[in-house]
PDB file of C-alpha atoms in Angstrom:
ATOM      1  CA  MET A 141      -7.634  17.626   2.605  1.00 45.00           C
ATOM      2  CA  GLU A 142      -4.962  16.985   5.197  1.00 57.00           C
ATOM      3  CA  GLN A 143      -1.319  17.672   4.434  1.00 65.00           C
ATOM      4  CA  ARG A 144       0.877  14.647   5.049  1.00 79.00           C
ATOM      5  CA  SER A 145       4.597  14.240   4.679  1.00 88.00           C
ATOM      6  CA  VAL A 146       6.528  11.186   3.593  1.00 90.00           C
ATOM      7  CA  ASN A 147       7.700  10.777   7.204  1.00 91.00           C
ATOM      8  CA  ASP A 148       4.074  10.660   8.417  1.00 92.00           C
ATOM      9  CA  ILE A 149       3.241   8.017   5.826  1.00 91.00           C
ATOM     10  CA  ARG A 150       6.380   6.015   6.655  1.00 93.00           C
ATOM     11  CA  ARG A 151       5.443   6.079  10.353  1.00 93.00           C
ATOM     12  CA  GLN A 152       1.879   4.943   9.584  1.00 92.00           C
ATOM     13  CA  VAL A 153       3.167   2.054   7.464  1.00 93.00           C
ATOM     14  CA  LYS A 154       5.691   0.981  10.120  1.00 94.00           C
ATOM     15  CA  ASP A 155       2.920   0.962  12.728  1.00 93.00           C
ATOM     16  CA  SER A 156       0.854  -1.278  10.413  1.00 92.00           C
ATOM     17  CA  ILE A 157       3.502  -3.993   9.848  1.00 94.00           C
ATOM     18  CA  GLY A 158       1.829  -7.378  10.282  1.00 94.00           C
ATOM     19  CA  LYS A 159      -1.676  -5.942   9.917  1.00 94.00           C
ATOM     20  CA  GLU A 160      -4.104  -6.593   7.094  1.00 93.00           C
ATOM     21  CA  VAL A 161      -4.658  -3.653   4.763  1.00 94.00           C
ATOM     22  CA  ILE A 162      -6.596  -2.826   1.617  1.00 93.00           C
ATOM     23  CA  LEU A 163      -4.633  -1.250  -1.229  1.00 90.00           C
ATOM     24  CA  LYS A 164      -6.376   0.720  -3.959  1.00 92.00           C
ATOM     25  CA  ALA A 165      -4.037   1.421  -6.869  1.00 90.00           C
ATOM     26  CA  ASP A 166      -4.954   3.880  -9.619  1.00 90.00           C
ATOM     27  CA  MET A 167      -3.941   2.207 -12.876  1.00 85.00           C
ATOM     28  CA  GLY A 168      -4.921   5.174 -15.064  1.00 85.00           C
ATOM     29  CA  ARG A 169      -7.876   5.634 -17.408  1.00 88.00           C
ATOM     30  CA  LYS A 170     -10.340   5.248 -14.544  1.00 86.00           C
ATOM     31  CA  ARG A 171      -9.061   1.747 -13.675  1.00 91.00           C
ATOM     32  CA  ILE A 172      -8.606   1.038  -9.988  1.00 91.00           C
ATOM     33  CA  LYS A 173      -7.169  -2.246  -8.741  1.00 89.00           C
ATOM     34  CA  THR A 174      -8.041  -3.268  -5.182  1.00 90.00           C
ATOM     35  CA  LYS A 175      -5.957  -5.810  -3.287  1.00 88.00           C
ATOM     36  CA  THR A 176      -6.013  -7.092   0.271  1.00 91.00           C
ATOM     37  CA  GLY A 177      -2.758  -8.061   1.923  1.00 93.00           C
ATOM     38  CA  VAL A 178      -0.484  -7.872   4.938  1.00 94.00           C
ATOM     39  CA  ILE A 179       2.320  -5.337   5.265  1.00 95.00           C
ATOM     40  CA  VAL A 180       5.506  -7.386   5.552  1.00 96.00           C
ATOM     41  CA  ASP A 181       8.279  -4.838   5.940  1.00 96.00           C
ATOM     42  CA  ALA A 182       9.064  -1.137   5.699  1.00 95.00           C
ATOM     43  CA  PHE A 183      12.312   0.103   4.211  1.00 95.00           C
ATOM     44  CA  PRO A 184      13.592   3.693   3.913  1.00 93.00           C
ATOM     45  CA  SER A 185      11.957   4.366   0.528  1.00 93.00           C
ATOM     46  CA  VAL A 186       9.543   1.447  -0.087  1.00 96.00           C
ATOM     47  CA  PHE A 187       7.325  -0.984   1.802  1.00 95.00           C
ATOM     48  CA  THR A 188       6.324  -4.528   0.886  1.00 96.00           C
ATOM     49  CA  VAL A 189       2.885  -6.142   1.050  1.00 94.00           C
ATOM     50  CA  LYS A 190       2.100  -9.853   0.743  1.00 95.00           C
ATOM     51  CA  VAL A 191      -1.096 -10.233  -1.325  1.00 92.00           C
ATOM     52  CA  ASN A 192      -3.178 -13.078  -2.738  1.00 82.00           C
ATOM     53  CA  ASN A 193      -4.259 -12.550  -6.324  1.00 73.00           C
ATOM     54  CA  ASP A 194      -7.328 -13.946  -8.061  1.00 70.00           C
ATOM     55  CA  PHE A 195      -5.733 -17.389  -8.456  1.00 73.00           C
ATOM     56  CA  ASP A 196      -4.789 -17.789  -4.758  1.00 75.00           C
ATOM     57  CA  VAL A 197      -1.122 -17.276  -5.582  1.00 84.00           C
ATOM     58  CA  GLU A 198       0.703 -15.392  -2.852  1.00 89.00           C
ATOM     59  CA  ARG A 199       2.920 -12.548  -4.092  1.00 91.00           C
ATOM     60  CA  THR A 200       4.954  -9.833  -2.497  1.00 93.00           C
ATOM     61  CA  VAL A 201       4.555  -6.404  -4.067  1.00 92.00           C
ATOM     62  CA  SER A 202       6.332  -3.187  -3.175  1.00 94.00           C
ATOM     63  CA  TYR A 203       5.118   0.387  -3.158  1.00 93.00           C
ATOM     64  CA  SER A 204       6.908   3.638  -2.469  1.00 94.00           C
ATOM     65  CA  TYR A 205       5.745   6.112   0.140  1.00 94.00           C
ATOM     66  CA  SER A 206       5.492   8.731  -2.603  1.00 91.00           C
ATOM     67  CA  ASP A 207       2.815   6.542  -4.274  1.00 92.00           C
ATOM     68  CA  ILE A 208       0.623   7.194  -1.227  1.00 91.00           C
ATOM     69  CA  LEU A 209       1.647  10.860  -1.039  1.00 91.00           C
ATOM     70  CA  THR A 210       0.618  11.451  -4.674  1.00 89.00           C
ATOM     71  CA  SER A 211      -2.606   9.415  -4.245  1.00 87.00           C
ATOM     72  CA  THR A 212      -1.542   6.824  -6.821  1.00 90.00           C
ATOM     73  CA  VAL A 213      -2.035   4.214  -4.077  1.00 90.00           C
ATOM     74  CA  GLU A 214      -4.499   4.448  -1.205  1.00 91.00           C
ATOM     75  CA  LEU A 215      -3.778   2.450   1.946  1.00 89.00           C
ATOM     76  CA  LEU A 216      -6.802   1.527   4.081  1.00 87.00           C
ATOM     77  CA  SER A 217      -7.118  -0.529   7.231  1.00 86.00           C
ATOM     78  CA  ALA A 218      -8.957  -3.810   6.678  1.00 78.00           C
ATOM     79  CA  GLU A 219     -10.393  -3.764  10.205  1.00 73.00           C
TER      80      GLU A 219
END
């Protein structure tokens, strides 16, 4: 398993602004929610993703870089 820092994750997210990504969020009790969206912006402690939910309603959700660091959220390229 590779060691990553918050700065590495922040840099990866900034490089992916405007690109389509797949987010896998661990909701606990073996529930994993998968969403596809586009990274909109990256701020010092969070980043925002515009996603379409099951009802074709567009929403903007935010995640912290520590969510990725602790494997609560997995960020994958959609390409």
